[in-house]
Tab-separated table of N, CA, C and O in Angstrom:
chain	number	residue	atom	x	y	z
A	102	ILE	N	0.849	-1.168	0.000
A	102	ILE	CA	0.000	0.000	0.000
A	102	ILE	C	0.891	1.225	0.000
A	102	ILE	O	2.005	1.196	0.495
A	103	PHE	N	0.386	2.272	-0.551
A	103	PHE	CA	1.187	3.460	-0.746
A	103	PHE	C	1.273	4.258	0.551
A	103	PHE	O	0.296	4.449	1.246
A	104	GLY	N	2.478	4.715	0.883
A	104	GLY	CA	2.679	5.476	2.093
A	104	GLY	C	2.810	4.631	3.338
A	104	GLY	O	2.548	5.100	4.443
A	105	TRP	N	3.220	3.373	3.180
A	105	TRP	CA	3.279	2.483	4.344
A	105	TRP	C	4.356	2.898	5.335
A	105	TRP	O	4.137	2.830	6.548
A	106	ALA	N	5.522	3.317	4.872
A	106	ALA	CA	6.630	3.622	5.786
A	106	ALA	C	6.248	4.700	6.809
A	106	ALA	O	6.443	4.496	8.012
A	107	PRO	N	5.685	5.837	6.396
A	107	PRO	CA	5.280	6.814	7.413
A	107	PRO	C	4.144	6.308	8.301
A	107	PRO	O	4.099	6.614	9.498
A	108	LEU	N	3.231	5.534	7.731
A	108	LEU	CA	2.131	4.999	8.527
A	108	LEU	C	2.642	4.014	9.572
A	108	LEU	O	2.192	4.012	10.717
A	109	GLU	N	3.619	3.195	9.194
A	109	GLU	CA	4.203	2.250	10.143
A	109	GLU	C	4.884	2.991	11.297
A	109	GLU	O	4.733	2.622	12.464
A	110	LEU	N	5.615	4.047	10.976
A	110	LEU	CA	6.262	4.846	12.024
A	110	LEU	C	5.241	5.501	12.944
A	110	LEU	O	5.421	5.553	14.162
A	111	MET	N	4.142	5.986	12.360
A	111	MET	CA	3.096	6.607	13.163
A	111	MET	C	2.448	5.587	14.096
A	111	MET	O	2.235	5.864	15.283
A	112	LEU	N	2.155	4.393	13.588
A	112	LEU	CA	1.551	3.354	14.416
A	112	LEU	C	2.501	2.926	15.531
A	112	LEU	O	2.072	2.677	16.663
A	113	ALA	N	3.799	2.851	15.231
A	113	ALA	CA	4.773	2.487	16.257
A	113	ALA	C	4.873	3.581	17.320
A	113	ALA	O	4.948	3.281	18.517
A	114	ARG	N	4.859	4.846	16.907
A	114	ARG	CA	4.906	5.948	17.879
A	114	ARG	C	3.674	5.976	18.759
A	114	ARG	O	3.732	6.365	19.922
A	115	GLU	N	2.531	5.578	18.212
A	115	GLU	CA	1.297	5.529	18.997
A	115	GLU	C	1.275	4.340	19.954
A	115	GLU	O	0.379	4.238	20.782
A	116	GLY	N	2.218	3.436	19.806
A	116	GLY	CA	2.298	2.294	20.710
A	116	GLY	C	1.446	1.112	20.293
A	116	GLY	O	1.140	0.253	21.126
A	117	GLN	N	1.095	1.032	19.023
A	117	GLN	CA	0.321	-0.115	18.556
A	117	GLN	C	1.200	-1.358	18.595
A	117	GLN	O	2.321	-1.357	18.100
A	118	TYR	N	0.690	-2.403	19.192
A	118	TYR	CA	1.354	-3.701	19.334
A	118	TYR	C	2.597	-3.642	20.218
A	118	TYR	O	3.400	-4.563	20.200
A	119	ASP	N	2.769	-2.595	21.009
A	119	ASP	CA	3.918	-2.576	21.907
A	119	ASP	C	3.702	-3.463	23.135
A	119	ASP	O	4.630	-3.695	23.899
A	120	GLU	N	2.485	-3.981	23.301
A	120	GLU	CA	2.250	-4.908	24.407
A	120	GLU	C	2.970	-6.242	24.189
A	120	GLU	O	3.108	-7.033	25.112
A	121	PHE	N	3.445	-6.490	22.963
A	121	PHE	CA	4.182	-7.724	22.674
A	121	PHE	C	5.678	-7.567	22.914
A	121	PHE	O	6.416	-8.533	22.805
A	122	CYS	N	6.123	-6.364	23.221
A	122	CYS	CA	7.546	-6.122	23.475
A	122	CYS	C	7.905	-6.597	24.879
A	122	CYS	O	7.205	-6.293	25.841
A	123	VAL	N	9.004	-7.299	24.972
A	123	VAL	CA	9.467	-7.803	26.258
A	123	VAL	C	10.271	-6.729	26.979
A	123	VAL	O	10.077	-6.479	28.160
A	124	ASP	N	11.169	-6.066	26.260
A	124	ASP	CA	12.025	-5.041	26.844
A	124	ASP	C	11.364	-3.674	26.663
A	124	ASP	O	11.257	-3.173	25.550
A	125	GLU	N	10.902	-3.082	27.733
A	125	GLU	CA	10.185	-1.803	27.678
A	125	GLU	C	11.113	-0.615	27.448
A	125	GLU	O	10.657	0.479	27.182
A	126	THR	N	12.437	-0.812	27.560
A	126	THR	CA	13.356	0.309	27.444
A	126	THR	C	13.795	0.576	26.016
A	126	THR	O	14.483	1.560	25.762
A	127	GLU	N	13.426	-0.257	25.076
A	127	GLU	CA	13.829	-0.050	23.692
A	127	GLU	C	13.194	1.217	23.145
A	127	GLU	O	12.015	1.467	23.336
A	128	GLU	N	13.998	2.013	22.439
A	128	GLU	CA	13.499	3.264	21.866
A	128	GLU	C	12.849	3.028	20.508
A	128	GLU	O	11.956	3.753	20.126
A	129	LYS	N	13.318	2.041	19.775
A	129	LYS	CA	12.728	1.757	18.475
A	129	LYS	C	11.819	0.536	18.586
A	129	LYS	O	11.618	-0.007	19.656
A	130	MET	N	11.286	0.103	17.454
A	130	MET	CA	10.368	-1.034	17.470
A	130	MET	C	11.080	-2.316	17.868
A	130	MET	O	12.178	-2.589	17.410
A	131	CYS	N	10.417	-3.084	18.705
A	131	CYS	CA	10.959	-4.394	19.050
A	131	CYS	C	10.580	-5.373	17.928
A	131	CYS	O	9.694	-5.094	17.122
A	132	PRO	N	11.236	-6.512	17.850
A	132	PRO	CA	10.952	-7.456	16.761
A	132	PRO	C	9.504	-7.933	16.724
A	132	PRO	O	8.927	-8.070	15.642
A	133	GLU	N	8.904	-8.179	17.873
A	133	GLU	CA	7.521	-8.654	17.900
A	133	GLU	C	6.557	-7.592	17.353
A	133	GLU	O	5.623	-7.893	16.617
A	134	GLN	N	6.794	-6.351	17.711
A	134	GLN	CA	5.961	-5.254	17.218
A	134	GLN	C	6.146	-5.100	15.710
A	134	GLN	O	5.175	-4.916	14.972
A	135	SER	N	7.365	-5.194	15.256
A	135	SER	CA	7.646	-5.078	13.831
A	135	SER	C	6.975	-6.193	13.040
A	135	SER	O	6.428	-5.955	11.958
A	136	ILE	N	6.981	-7.402	13.586
A	136	ILE	CA	6.337	-8.531	12.908
A	136	ILE	C	4.836	-8.291	12.786
A	136	ILE	O	4.235	-8.544	11.735
A	137	ARG	N	4.210	-7.804	13.845
A	137	ARG	CA	2.763	-7.517	13.794
A	137	ARG	C	2.446	-6.444	12.765
A	137	ARG	O	1.481	-6.556	12.007
A	138	LEU	N	3.250	-5.395	12.722
A	138	LEU	CA	3.007	-4.325	11.754
A	138	LEU	C	3.265	-4.806	10.327
A	138	LEU	O	2.544	-4.421	9.402
A	139	GLN	N	4.260	-5.657	10.132
A	139	GLN	CA	4.508	-6.207	8.796
A	139	GLN	C	3.388	-7.145	8.362
A	139	GLN	O	3.053	-7.228	7.183
A	140	ARG	N	2.786	-7.846	9.321
A	140	ARG	CA	1.631	-8.687	9.007
A	140	ARG	C	0.471	-7.823	8.513
A	140	ARG	O	-0.249	-8.197	7.585
A	141	LEU	N	0.305	-6.670	9.124
A	141	LEU	CA	-0.726	-5.722	8.694
A	141	LEU	C	-0.465	-5.264	7.260
A	141	LEU	O	-1.373	-5.221	6.437
A	142	PHE	N	0.791	-4.947	6.944
A	142	PHE	CA	1.147	-4.541	5.591
A	142	PHE	C	0.898	-5.666	4.592
A	142	PHE	O	0.371	-5.444	3.504
A	143	THR	N	1.282	-6.882	4.953
A	143	THR	CA	1.106	-8.027	4.058
A	143	THR	C	-0.367	-8.265	3.751
A	143	THR	O	-0.739	-8.496	2.591
A	144	LEU	N	-1.203	-8.189	4.765
A	144	LEU	CA	-2.637	-8.375	4.555
A	144	LEU	C	-3.209	-7.268	3.666
A	144	LEU	O	-3.991	-7.545	2.748
A	145	ALA	N	-2.803	-6.034	3.910
A	145	ALA	CA	-3.294	-4.922	3.099
A	145	ALA	C	-2.857	-5.059	1.644
A	145	ALA	O	-3.638	-4.817	0.719
A	146	GLN	N	-1.619	-5.457	1.422
A	146	GLN	CA	-1.120	-5.636	0.056
A	146	GLN	C	-1.846	-6.771	-0.655
A	146	GLN	O	-2.197	-6.655	-1.824
A	147	PHE	N	-2.099	-7.865	0.051
A	147	PHE	CA	-2.842	-8.986	-0.537
A	147	PHE	C	-4.254	-8.552	-0.920
A	147	PHE	O	-4.729	-8.842	-2.021
A	148	LEU	N	-4.930	-7.866	-0.005
A	148	LEU	CA	-6.302	-7.446	-0.294
A	148	LEU	C	-6.366	-6.452	-1.437
A	148	LEU	O	-7.297	-6.495	-2.254
A	149	LEU	N	-5.387	-5.564	-1.527
A	149	LEU	CA	-5.347	-4.610	-2.631
A	149	LEU	C	-5.260	-5.336	-3.969
A	149	LEU	O	-5.966	-4.992	-4.927
A	150	ASN	N	-4.419	-6.358	-4.047
A	150	ASN	CA	-4.287	-7.113	-5.288
A	150	ASN	C	-5.470	-8.053	-5.525
A	150	ASN	O	-5.881	-8.254	-6.665
A	151	PHE	N	-6.014	-8.613	-4.473
A	151	PHE	CA	-7.100	-9.579	-4.597
A	151	PHE	C	-8.395	-8.935	-5.106
A	151	PHE	O	-9.110	-9.531	-5.911
A	152	VAL	N	-8.710	-7.744	-4.643
A	152	VAL	CA	-9.983	-7.127	-5.003
A	152	VAL	C	-9.929	-6.349	-6.315
A	152	VAL	O	-10.956	-5.824	-6.762
A	153	SER	N	-8.779	-6.281	-6.954
A	153	SER	CA	-8.674	-5.519	-8.208
A	153	SER	C	-9.601	-6.053	-9.295
A	153	SER	O	-10.265	-5.277	-9.982
A	154	LEU	N	-9.647	-7.352	-9.475
A	154	LEU	CA	-10.486	-7.932	-10.521
A	154	LEU	C	-11.978	-7.729	-10.246
A	154	LEU	O	-12.696	-7.236	-11.121
A	155	PRO	N	-12.502	-8.065	-9.053
A	155	PRO	CA	-13.927	-7.827	-8.821
A	155	PRO	C	-14.299	-6.346	-8.881
A	155	PRO	O	-15.374	-5.994	-9.373
A	156	ILE	N	-13.418	-5.480	-8.428
A	156	ILE	CA	-13.723	-4.046	-8.481
A	156	ILE	C	-13.756	-3.574	-9.922
A	156	ILE	O	-14.619	-2.785	-10.310
A	157	GLY	N	-12.839	-4.048	-10.747
A	157	GLY	CA	-12.864	-3.694	-12.167
A	157	GLY	C	-14.127	-4.182	-12.851
A	157	GLY	O	-14.720	-3.472	-13.671
A	158	TYR	N	-14.563	-5.381	-12.521
A	158	TYR	CA	-15.796	-5.928	-13.087
A	158	TYR	C	-17.000	-5.076	-12.673
A	158	TYR	O	-17.848	-4.752	-13.502
A	159	MET	N	-17.057	-4.725	-11.378
A	159	MET	CA	-18.176	-3.903	-10.912
A	159	MET	C	-18.152	-2.518	-11.540
A	159	MET	O	-19.192	-1.941	-11.824
A	160	LEU	N	-16.959	-1.977	-11.758
A	160	LEU	CA	-16.855	-0.666	-12.379
A	160	LEU	C	-17.413	-0.680	-13.795
A	160	LEU	O	-17.995	0.312	-14.257
A	161	ASP	N	-17.278	-1.818	-14.479
A	161	ASP	CA	-17.829	-1.946	-15.829
A	161	ASP	C	-19.339	-2.166	-15.832
A	161	ASP	O	-20.014	-1.818	-16.791
A	162	ARG	N	-19.890	-2.749	-14.774
A	162	ARG	CA	-21.298	-3.143	-14.762
A	162	ARG	C	-22.225	-2.184	-14.011
A	162	ARG	O	-23.392	-2.078	-14.342
A	163	ILE	N	-21.732	-1.525	-12.993
A	163	ILE	CA	-22.570	-0.657	-12.159
A	163	ILE	C	-22.430	0.784	-12.651
A	163	ILE	O	-21.320	1.216	-12.983
A	164	PRO	N	-23.522	1.545	-12.687
A	164	PRO	CA	-23.411	2.964	-13.083
A	164	PRO	C	-22.456	3.721	-12.154
A	164	PRO	O	-22.352	3.433	-10.962
A	165	LYS	N	-21.770	4.704	-12.720
A	165	LYS	CA	-20.715	5.393	-11.979
A	165	LYS	C	-21.211	6.054	-10.699
A	165	LYS	O	-20.544	6.003	-9.674
A	166	GLY	N	-22.360	6.687	-10.731
A	166	GLY	CA	-22.875	7.351	-9.533
A	166	GLY	C	-23.123	6.374	-8.399
A	166	GLY	O	-22.762	6.630	-7.243
A	167	THR	N	-23.727	5.250	-8.726
A	167	THR	CA	-23.978	4.215	-7.725
A	167	THR	C	-22.671	3.635	-7.214
A	167	THR	O	-22.490	3.437	-6.007
A	168	TYR	N	-21.746	3.385	-8.133
A	168	TYR	CA	-20.455	2.813	-7.760
A	168	TYR	C	-19.698	3.751	-6.825
A	168	TYR	O	-19.139	3.317	-5.813
A	169	PHE	N	-19.668	5.040	-7.148
A	169	PHE	CA	-18.959	5.994	-6.296
A	169	PHE	C	-19.630	6.125	-4.934
A	169	PHE	O	-18.955	6.307	-3.920
A	170	GLY	N	-20.953	6.019	-4.886
A	170	GLY	CA	-21.652	6.037	-3.601
A	170	GLY	C	-21.293	4.837	-2.740
A	170	GLY	O	-21.036	4.977	-1.540
A	171	ILE	N	-21.250	3.662	-3.360
A	171	ILE	CA	-20.891	2.440	-2.629
A	171	ILE	C	-19.450	2.527	-2.132
A	171	ILE	O	-19.161	2.215	-0.973
A	172	THR	N	-18.539	2.965	-2.997
A	172	THR	CA	-17.138	3.058	-2.584
A	172	THR	C	-16.936	4.125	-1.518
A	172	THR	O	-16.080	3.960	-0.637
A	173	ALA	N	-17.712	5.199	-1.554
A	173	ALA	CA	-17.606	6.226	-0.513
A	173	ALA	C	-18.015	5.671	0.847
A	173	ALA	O	-17.371	5.961	1.868
A	174	VAL	N	-19.065	4.862	0.874
A	174	VAL	CA	-19.494	4.246	2.130
A	174	VAL	C	-18.408	3.322	2.667
A	174	VAL	O	-18.075	3.351	3.861
A	175	PHE	N	-17.817	2.492	1.794
A	175	PHE	CA	-16.734	1.607	2.223
A	175	PHE	C	-15.522	2.403	2.705
A	175	PHE	O	-14.889	2.052	3.702
A	176	GLN	N	-15.193	3.473	2.000
A	176	GLN	CA	-14.039	4.294	2.376
A	176	GLN	C	-14.231	4.932	3.743
A	176	GLN	O	-13.355	4.863	4.601
A	177	VAL	N	-15.371	5.546	3.960
A	177	VAL	CA	-15.636	6.199	5.247
A	177	VAL	C	-15.692	5.173	6.372
A	177	VAL	O	-15.146	5.400	7.457
A	178	THR	N	-16.326	4.040	6.123
A	178	THR	CA	-16.384	2.985	7.137
A	178	THR	C	-14.984	2.502	7.499
A	178	THR	O	-14.654	2.341	8.681
A	179	GLY	N	-14.146	2.281	6.510
A	179	GLY	CA	-12.774	1.849	6.768
A	179	GLY	C	-11.975	2.872	7.543
A	179	GLY	O	-11.216	2.531	8.453
A	180	LEU	N	-12.138	4.139	7.205
A	180	LEU	CA	-11.409	5.185	7.918
A	180	LEU	C	-11.870	5.320	9.365
A	180	LEU	O	-11.050	5.522	10.270
A	181	VAL	N	-13.169	5.197	9.598
A	181	VAL	CA	-13.687	5.281	10.969
A	181	VAL	C	-13.195	4.097	11.800
A	181	VAL	O	-12.749	4.268	12.937
A	182	VAL	N	-13.249	2.896	11.235
A	182	VAL	CA	-12.777	1.718	11.960
A	182	VAL	C	-11.278	1.833	12.226
A	182	VAL	O	-10.797	1.511	13.313
A	183	PHE	N	-10.512	2.329	11.260
A	183	PHE	CA	-9.076	2.504	11.449
A	183	PHE	C	-8.798	3.535	12.546
A	183	PHE	O	-7.893	3.364	13.359
A	184	ALA	N	-9.581	4.597	12.580
A	184	ALA	CA	-9.394	5.629	13.610
A	184	ALA	C	-9.736	5.110	15.003
A	184	ALA	O	-9.103	5.502	15.981
A	185	LEU	N	-10.724	4.241	15.109
A	185	LEU	CA	-11.141	3.722	16.409
A	185	LEU	C	-10.334	2.518	16.870
A	185	LEU	O	-10.407	2.131	18.036
A	186	SER	N	-9.565	1.930	15.973
A	186	SER	CA	-8.825	0.711	16.305
A	186	SER	C	-7.672	0.997	17.249
A	186	SER	O	-7.017	2.026	17.177
A	187	ASP	N	-7.453	0.039	18.120
A	187	ASP	CA	-6.333	0.074	19.052
A	187	ASP	C	-5.926	-1.375	19.281
A	187	ASP	O	-6.779	-2.238	19.491
A	188	SER	N	-4.648	-1.651	19.250
A	188	SER	CA	-4.200	-3.041	19.332
A	188	SER	C	-4.509	-3.683	20.675
A	188	SER	O	-4.543	-4.899	20.782
A	189	LYS	N	-4.753	-2.888	21.695
A	189	LYS	CA	-4.994	-3.438	23.021
A	189	LYS	C	-6.474	-3.705	23.303
A	189	LYS	O	-6.819	-4.666	23.962
A	190	THR	N	-7.367	-2.846	22.794
A	190	THR	CA	-8.773	-2.961	23.156
A	190	THR	C	-9.689	-3.271	21.974
A	190	THR	O	-10.627	-4.029	22.115
A	191	PHE	N	-9.463	-2.675	20.842
A	191	PHE	CA	-10.363	-2.772	19.692
A	191	PHE	C	-9.519	-3.032	18.451
A	191	PHE	O	-9.373	-2.197	17.578
A	192	ASP	N	-8.910	-4.210	18.361
A	192	ASP	CA	-7.941	-4.520	17.318
A	192	ASP	C	-8.615	-4.923	16.031
A	192	ASP	O	-8.837	-6.103	15.769
A	193	TYR	N	-8.970	-3.944	15.243
A	193	TYR	CA	-9.549	-4.217	13.939
A	193	TYR	C	-8.574	-3.882	12.823
A	193	TYR	O	-8.965	-3.731	11.684
A	194	PHE	N	-7.277	-3.781	13.158
A	194	PHE	CA	-6.288	-3.558	12.109
A	194	PHE	C	-6.211	-4.764	11.179
A	194	PHE	O	-6.059	-4.607	9.981
A	195	LEU	N	-6.318	-5.955	11.728
A	195	LEU	CA	-6.145	-7.167	10.925
A	195	LEU	C	-7.461	-7.867	10.596
A	195	LEU	O	-7.456	-9.013	10.199
A	196	VAL	N	-8.578	-7.201	10.767
A	196	VAL	CA	-9.871	-7.814	10.470
A	196	VAL	C	-10.339	-7.345	9.122
A	196	VAL	O	-10.185	-6.278	8.700
């Protein structure tokens, strides 16, 4: 996904998945935290490639106004869930 490096740094600074770190004194990401964040990237990259064909098919079959309305709902829903997600309480990063 585009812009992953800054997003990964932001998630690490926010303390996402730092509950898996054994050594609390580390200033940078611990290996366990890095693995969790890389799993998130891998899933996002897979889904981006996987949905390309069905989305292209729908773009050809559904009128543009309806299609843009449907995609806007999915986009806003994804952004809200991403904003509310937290690795400790509401972990919807990998769902």
